[in-house]
Amino acid sequence: MKINPLTDIKNADSSNFFLMAGPCAIEGETMALQIAEKIVAITDKLNIPYIFKGSYRKANRSRLDSFTGIGDEKALKILNKVGQTFGIPTVTDIHESGEASIAAEYVDVLQIPAFLCRQTNLLVAAAETGKVINIKKGQFLSASSMSFAVDKVKESGNDQVILTDRGNTFGYQDLIVDYRNIPEMQSFGVPVVMDCTHSLQQPNQTSGVTGGKPQLIETISKAAIAVGADGLFIETHPDPATAKSDGANMLNLDLLEDLLAKLVRIREATL
């Protein structure tokens, strides 16, 4: 039976981080269940609290002909089935205020995309659902600026907030991770997550398809755990080359267990 994700995190062994992981987009029921089953087995083995991630719709696309989803209701029902089948919390991103109450019927955590983290109406609508709210830090913002996003949710009557860093943009077509952001955002009294895959994106390529550097996922995640991140966000897929969205920066699912085992050892060594 599922419980509140933040309660699960707080009750977990203090030596462990928590994990948000899954495909970039929900491509189908079979795929989602297979990915969840494998990650549940890994995280149970390593005693890592786990939240399944999948976007029911991709609203931020470079090109008009990019994949956006299999249909909102269909994808949301799949997310709900994943949660019910494995007894795990689920998270998906929302893009407009009207989506908050709809998505909240199916998932446990509502995620605010980085480009939308300043949208007051969206944050308030998400807060009013009573769900846990994961706010991704805008690539264009400092860590200190995210205190206002946290305040908007809390002042709307919801103190269940997570912040996720996904790098900063300092130029064209690349992102840089500033690990000072993790302790600075933790000072707001909320768990802080490092997005280890989107922080390696190379957006706005001339092809209109976002690139990435997945070979550095281990580097980003190791550094985040060493710094003291409360959780990690990792998009993963059995075959990233055929993924319908963000395949260029996703982790191959077969590499996840070895990576997480290394990260658990790093966390234990830093306590």
Tab-separated table of C-alpha atoms in Angstrom:
chain	number	residue	atom	x	y	z
A	1	MET	CA	0.000	0.000	0.000
A	2	LYS	CA	1.344	3.413	-0.949
A	3	ILE	CA	2.089	6.034	1.682
A	4	ASN	CA	2.972	9.692	1.454
A	5	PRO	CA	6.292	9.861	-0.441
A	6	LEU	CA	7.806	12.397	1.936
A	7	THR	CA	6.827	10.246	4.927
A	8	ASP	CA	8.551	7.331	3.246
A	9	ILE	CA	11.658	9.432	2.701
A	10	LYS	CA	11.762	10.706	6.272
A	11	ASN	CA	11.264	7.219	7.697
A	12	ALA	CA	13.985	5.696	5.531
A	13	ASP	CA	17.431	4.773	6.779
A	14	SER	CA	19.358	8.041	7.020
A	15	SER	CA	22.236	6.525	5.052
A	16	ASN	CA	20.109	6.320	1.931
A	17	PHE	CA	19.031	8.869	-0.639
A	18	PHE	CA	15.695	8.463	-2.419
A	19	LEU	CA	15.219	7.928	-6.132
A	20	MET	CA	12.854	9.324	-8.747
A	21	ALA	CA	13.336	7.239	-11.869
A	22	GLY	CA	11.556	5.969	-14.933
A	23	PRO	CA	11.145	6.759	-18.624
A	24	CYS	CA	11.008	10.314	-19.904
A	25	ALA	CA	7.540	9.712	-21.330
A	26	ILE	CA	4.941	7.003	-20.891
A	27	GLU	CA	5.164	5.112	-24.183
A	28	GLY	CA	2.862	2.235	-23.253
A	29	GLU	CA	1.646	0.084	-20.369
A	30	THR	CA	3.940	-2.892	-20.932
A	31	MET	CA	7.052	-0.734	-21.079
A	32	ALA	CA	6.120	1.237	-17.960
A	33	LEU	CA	5.375	-1.874	-15.911
A	34	GLN	CA	8.566	-3.604	-17.023
A	35	ILE	CA	10.716	-0.591	-16.120
A	36	ALA	CA	8.997	-0.179	-12.761
A	37	GLU	CA	9.337	-3.875	-11.932
A	38	LYS	CA	13.066	-3.825	-12.558
A	39	ILE	CA	13.684	-0.626	-10.594
A	40	VAL	CA	11.540	-1.807	-7.674
A	41	ALA	CA	13.637	-4.976	-7.454
A	42	ILE	CA	16.852	-2.932	-7.454
A	43	THR	CA	15.717	-0.321	-4.939
A	44	ASP	CA	14.245	-2.940	-2.607
A	45	LYS	CA	17.577	-4.768	-2.677
A	46	LEU	CA	19.501	-1.578	-1.883
A	47	ASN	CA	16.903	-0.176	0.560
A	48	ILE	CA	16.371	2.999	-1.479
A	49	PRO	CA	12.951	4.723	-1.272
A	50	TYR	CA	11.596	4.868	-4.811
A	51	ILE	CA	9.159	7.094	-6.735
A	52	PHE	CA	8.307	6.042	-10.307
A	53	LYS	CA	8.586	8.880	-12.829
A	54	GLY	CA	6.901	9.201	-16.190
A	55	SER	CA	5.545	12.164	-18.157
A	56	TYR	CA	1.976	11.669	-19.351
A	57	ARG	CA	2.510	14.414	-21.922
A	58	LYS	CA	5.589	16.233	-23.207
A	59	ALA	CA	4.661	19.892	-23.661
A	60	ASN	CA	8.140	21.368	-24.123
A	61	ARG	CA	9.332	20.109	-27.517
A	62	SER	CA	11.840	21.621	-29.924
A	63	ARG	CA	9.871	20.692	-33.048
A	64	LEU	CA	6.189	20.535	-33.857
A	65	ASP	CA	6.501	16.944	-35.058
A	66	SER	CA	8.196	15.693	-31.848
A	67	PHE	CA	6.495	12.963	-29.817
A	68	THR	CA	4.228	14.430	-27.139
A	69	GLY	CA	2.437	11.386	-25.727
A	70	ILE	CA	0.000	8.511	-26.187
A	71	GLY	CA	-2.974	10.478	-24.839
A	72	ASP	CA	-3.361	12.150	-21.456
A	73	GLU	CA	-5.956	9.881	-19.861
A	74	LYS	CA	-4.357	6.719	-21.206
A	75	ALA	CA	-0.915	7.675	-19.856
A	76	LEU	CA	-2.284	8.825	-16.489
A	77	LYS	CA	-4.120	5.524	-16.061
A	78	ILE	CA	-0.867	3.696	-16.755
A	79	LEU	CA	0.896	5.762	-14.088
A	80	ASN	CA	-1.861	4.883	-11.644
A	81	LYS	CA	-1.574	1.194	-12.535
A	82	VAL	CA	2.181	1.263	-11.933
A	83	GLY	CA	1.609	2.752	-8.496
A	84	GLN	CA	-1.119	0.272	-7.586
A	85	THR	CA	0.727	-2.757	-8.966
A	86	PHE	CA	3.952	-2.176	-7.071
A	87	GLY	CA	2.722	-0.126	-4.104
A	88	ILE	CA	5.003	2.774	-4.959
A	89	PRO	CA	4.448	6.539	-5.295
A	90	THR	CA	4.418	8.042	-8.782
A	91	VAL	CA	5.355	11.459	-10.142
A	92	THR	CA	4.465	13.272	-13.350
A	93	ASP	CA	4.890	16.828	-14.595
A	94	ILE	CA	2.097	19.297	-15.218
A	95	HIS	CA	2.203	22.344	-17.464
A	96	GLU	CA	-0.934	24.412	-16.899
A	97	SER	CA	-3.059	25.187	-13.847
A	98	GLY	CA	-6.014	23.172	-15.129
A	99	GLU	CA	-3.915	20.012	-15.272
A	100	ALA	CA	-3.138	19.953	-11.545
A	101	SER	CA	-6.432	18.572	-10.254
A	102	ILE	CA	-6.673	16.101	-13.145
A	103	ALA	CA	-3.190	14.624	-12.690
A	104	ALA	CA	-3.641	14.581	-8.905
A	105	GLU	CA	-6.345	11.930	-9.316
A	106	TYR	CA	-3.733	9.502	-10.674
A	107	VAL	CA	-0.322	10.299	-9.121
A	108	ASP	CA	1.201	11.103	-5.737
A	109	VAL	CA	3.692	13.827	-6.689
A	110	LEU	CA	3.106	16.720	-9.096
A	111	GLN	CA	6.229	18.022	-10.781
A	112	ILE	CA	6.650	21.606	-11.937
A	113	PRO	CA	8.959	21.806	-14.981
A	114	ALA	CA	12.020	24.017	-14.729
A	115	PHE	CA	10.834	26.503	-17.340
A	116	LEU	CA	7.579	26.946	-15.369
A	117	CYS	CA	8.919	27.192	-11.819
A	118	ARG	CA	8.023	30.903	-11.565
A	119	GLN	CA	4.428	30.461	-12.769
A	120	THR	CA	2.445	31.496	-9.715
A	121	ASN	CA	-0.950	30.181	-10.819
A	122	LEU	CA	0.552	26.790	-11.654
A	123	LEU	CA	2.315	26.510	-8.289
A	124	VAL	CA	-0.815	27.525	-6.397
A	125	ALA	CA	-3.022	25.096	-8.324
A	126	ALA	CA	-0.578	22.280	-7.654
A	127	ALA	CA	-0.351	23.173	-3.969
A	128	GLU	CA	-4.108	23.172	-3.574
A	129	THR	CA	-4.321	19.506	-4.614
A	130	GLY	CA	-2.613	18.532	-1.362
A	131	LYS	CA	-0.101	16.407	-3.250
A	132	VAL	CA	3.659	16.504	-2.786
A	133	ILE	CA	5.066	19.137	-5.169
A	134	ASN	CA	8.455	18.657	-6.831
A	135	ILE	CA	9.663	21.954	-8.282
A	136	LYS	CA	12.520	21.868	-10.738
A	137	LYS	CA	14.862	24.832	-10.496
A	138	GLY	CA	14.874	26.933	-13.619
A	139	GLN	CA	18.055	26.744	-15.660
A	140	PHE	CA	18.002	30.530	-15.621
A	141	LEU	CA	17.715	30.935	-11.822
A	142	SER	CA	20.054	30.950	-8.858
A	143	ALA	CA	19.444	28.526	-6.004
A	144	SER	CA	18.467	31.397	-3.703
A	145	SER	CA	15.669	32.429	-6.092
A	146	MET	CA	13.897	29.116	-5.483
A	147	SER	CA	12.942	30.190	-1.973
A	148	PHE	CA	10.104	32.184	-3.532
A	149	ALA	CA	8.757	29.126	-5.347
A	150	VAL	CA	8.787	27.204	-2.069
A	151	ASP	CA	6.991	30.081	-0.352
A	152	LYS	CA	4.248	30.141	-2.997
A	153	VAL	CA	3.434	26.494	-2.328
A	154	LYS	CA	3.664	26.734	1.452
A	155	GLU	CA	1.652	29.951	1.613
A	156	SER	CA	-1.038	28.151	-0.391
A	157	GLY	CA	-1.415	25.685	2.474
A	158	ASN	CA	0.912	22.890	1.352
A	159	ASP	CA	4.261	22.275	3.049
A	160	GLN	CA	5.079	19.121	1.067
A	161	VAL	CA	7.769	20.481	-1.230
A	162	ILE	CA	10.794	18.988	-2.974
A	163	LEU	CA	13.285	21.020	-5.025
A	164	THR	CA	15.222	19.521	-7.927
A	165	ASP	CA	18.326	21.011	-9.520
A	166	ARG	CA	18.921	20.365	-13.215
A	167	GLY	CA	21.853	22.627	-13.965
A	168	ASN	CA	22.251	26.215	-15.092
A	169	THR	CA	22.655	27.649	-18.547
A	170	PHE	CA	25.621	29.970	-19.037
A	171	GLY	CA	25.715	29.886	-22.812
A	172	TYR	CA	24.165	28.240	-25.812
A	173	GLN	CA	23.308	24.527	-26.069
A	174	ASP	CA	24.789	23.374	-22.768
A	175	LEU	CA	24.221	23.256	-18.991
A	176	ILE	CA	26.574	23.440	-16.013
A	177	VAL	CA	25.909	21.985	-12.551
A	178	ASP	CA	26.797	24.185	-9.582
A	179	TYR	CA	26.839	21.872	-6.557
A	180	ARG	CA	26.582	24.820	-4.179
A	181	ASN	CA	22.907	24.834	-5.159
A	182	ILE	CA	22.232	21.663	-3.157
A	183	PRO	CA	23.077	22.928	0.360
A	184	GLU	CA	21.699	26.375	-0.452
A	185	MET	CA	18.288	24.987	-1.372
A	186	GLN	CA	18.373	22.561	1.563
A	187	SER	CA	18.558	25.627	3.790
A	188	PHE	CA	14.906	26.288	2.858
A	189	GLY	CA	13.961	23.216	4.910
A	190	VAL	CA	12.996	20.972	1.975
A	191	PRO	CA	14.550	17.842	0.424
A	192	VAL	CA	16.760	18.582	-2.567
A	193	VAL	CA	17.166	16.280	-5.561
A	194	MET	CA	19.793	16.258	-8.307
A	195	ASP	CA	18.453	15.575	-11.793
A	196	CYS	CA	21.339	13.534	-13.177
A	197	THR	CA	20.016	13.187	-16.717
A	198	HIS	CA	18.416	16.509	-17.684
A	199	SER	CA	21.451	18.342	-16.302
A	200	LEU	CA	23.414	16.688	-19.118
A	201	GLN	CA	21.098	17.836	-21.875
A	202	GLN	CA	22.413	19.814	-24.808
A	203	PRO	CA	19.268	21.673	-25.867
A	204	ASN	CA	18.466	23.560	-29.049
A	205	GLN	CA	20.634	21.545	-31.397
A	206	THR	CA	20.441	22.447	-35.076
A	207	SER	CA	18.551	19.205	-35.792
A	208	GLY	CA	15.748	20.291	-33.473
A	209	VAL	CA	16.407	17.219	-31.305
A	210	THR	CA	17.958	17.717	-27.867
A	211	GLY	CA	21.366	16.111	-27.401
A	212	GLY	CA	23.070	14.917	-24.245
A	213	LYS	CA	26.097	13.387	-22.523
A	214	PRO	CA	24.798	10.216	-20.817
A	215	GLN	CA	28.363	9.004	-20.233
A	216	LEU	CA	28.558	11.630	-17.460
A	217	ILE	CA	25.447	10.486	-15.541
A	218	GLU	CA	27.642	8.570	-13.099
A	219	THR	CA	29.871	11.623	-12.576
A	220	ILE	CA	26.934	13.934	-11.859
A	221	SER	CA	25.247	11.463	-9.510
A	222	LYS	CA	28.413	10.600	-7.572
A	223	ALA	CA	29.166	14.265	-6.970
A	224	ALA	CA	25.576	14.972	-5.884
A	225	ILE	CA	25.589	12.170	-3.323
A	226	ALA	CA	29.004	13.236	-2.026
A	227	VAL	CA	27.702	16.780	-1.550
A	228	GLY	CA	24.684	15.479	0.372
A	229	ALA	CA	21.724	15.502	-2.010
A	230	ASP	CA	18.609	14.001	-0.445
A	231	GLY	CA	17.580	12.296	-3.661
A	232	LEU	CA	18.373	11.663	-7.304
A	233	PHE	CA	16.260	11.987	-10.435
A	234	ILE	CA	17.290	9.642	-13.255
A	235	GLU	CA	15.439	8.994	-16.481
A	236	THR	CA	16.074	5.450	-17.675
A	237	HIS	CA	14.956	3.237	-20.540
A	238	PRO	CA	15.711	-0.328	-21.699
A	239	ASP	CA	16.887	1.037	-25.055
A	240	PRO	CA	17.506	4.802	-24.987
A	241	ALA	CA	18.276	4.840	-28.712
A	242	THR	CA	14.646	3.948	-29.483
A	243	ALA	CA	13.033	6.076	-26.744
A	244	LYS	CA	10.396	8.454	-28.051
A	245	SER	CA	11.654	11.346	-25.906
A	246	ASP	CA	15.035	12.442	-24.491
A	247	GLY	CA	16.823	9.245	-25.472
A	248	ALA	CA	20.078	11.179	-25.913
A	249	ASN	CA	20.521	11.753	-22.190
A	250	MET	CA	18.779	8.764	-20.559
A	251	LEU	CA	20.545	5.991	-18.666
A	252	ASN	CA	20.323	2.479	-20.061
A	253	LEU	CA	18.218	0.526	-17.564
A	254	ASP	CA	20.788	-2.284	-17.449
A	255	LEU	CA	23.326	0.151	-15.946
A	256	LEU	CA	21.121	1.364	-13.093
A	257	GLU	CA	21.809	-1.288	-10.440
A	258	ASP	CA	25.587	-0.986	-10.630
A	259	LEU	CA	25.350	2.809	-10.461
A	260	LEU	CA	23.018	2.821	-7.461
A	261	ALA	CA	25.177	0.301	-5.599
A	262	LYS	CA	28.181	2.617	-6.028
A	263	LEU	CA	26.146	5.591	-4.841
A	264	VAL	CA	24.984	3.785	-1.712
A	265	ARG	CA	28.614	3.127	-0.820
A	266	ILE	CA	29.480	6.799	-1.382
A	267	ARG	CA	26.619	7.901	0.884
A	268	GLU	CA	27.741	5.504	3.608
A	269	ALA	CA	31.315	6.799	3.349
A	270	THR	CA	30.257	10.436	3.691
A	271	LEU	CA	28.076	10.079	6.790
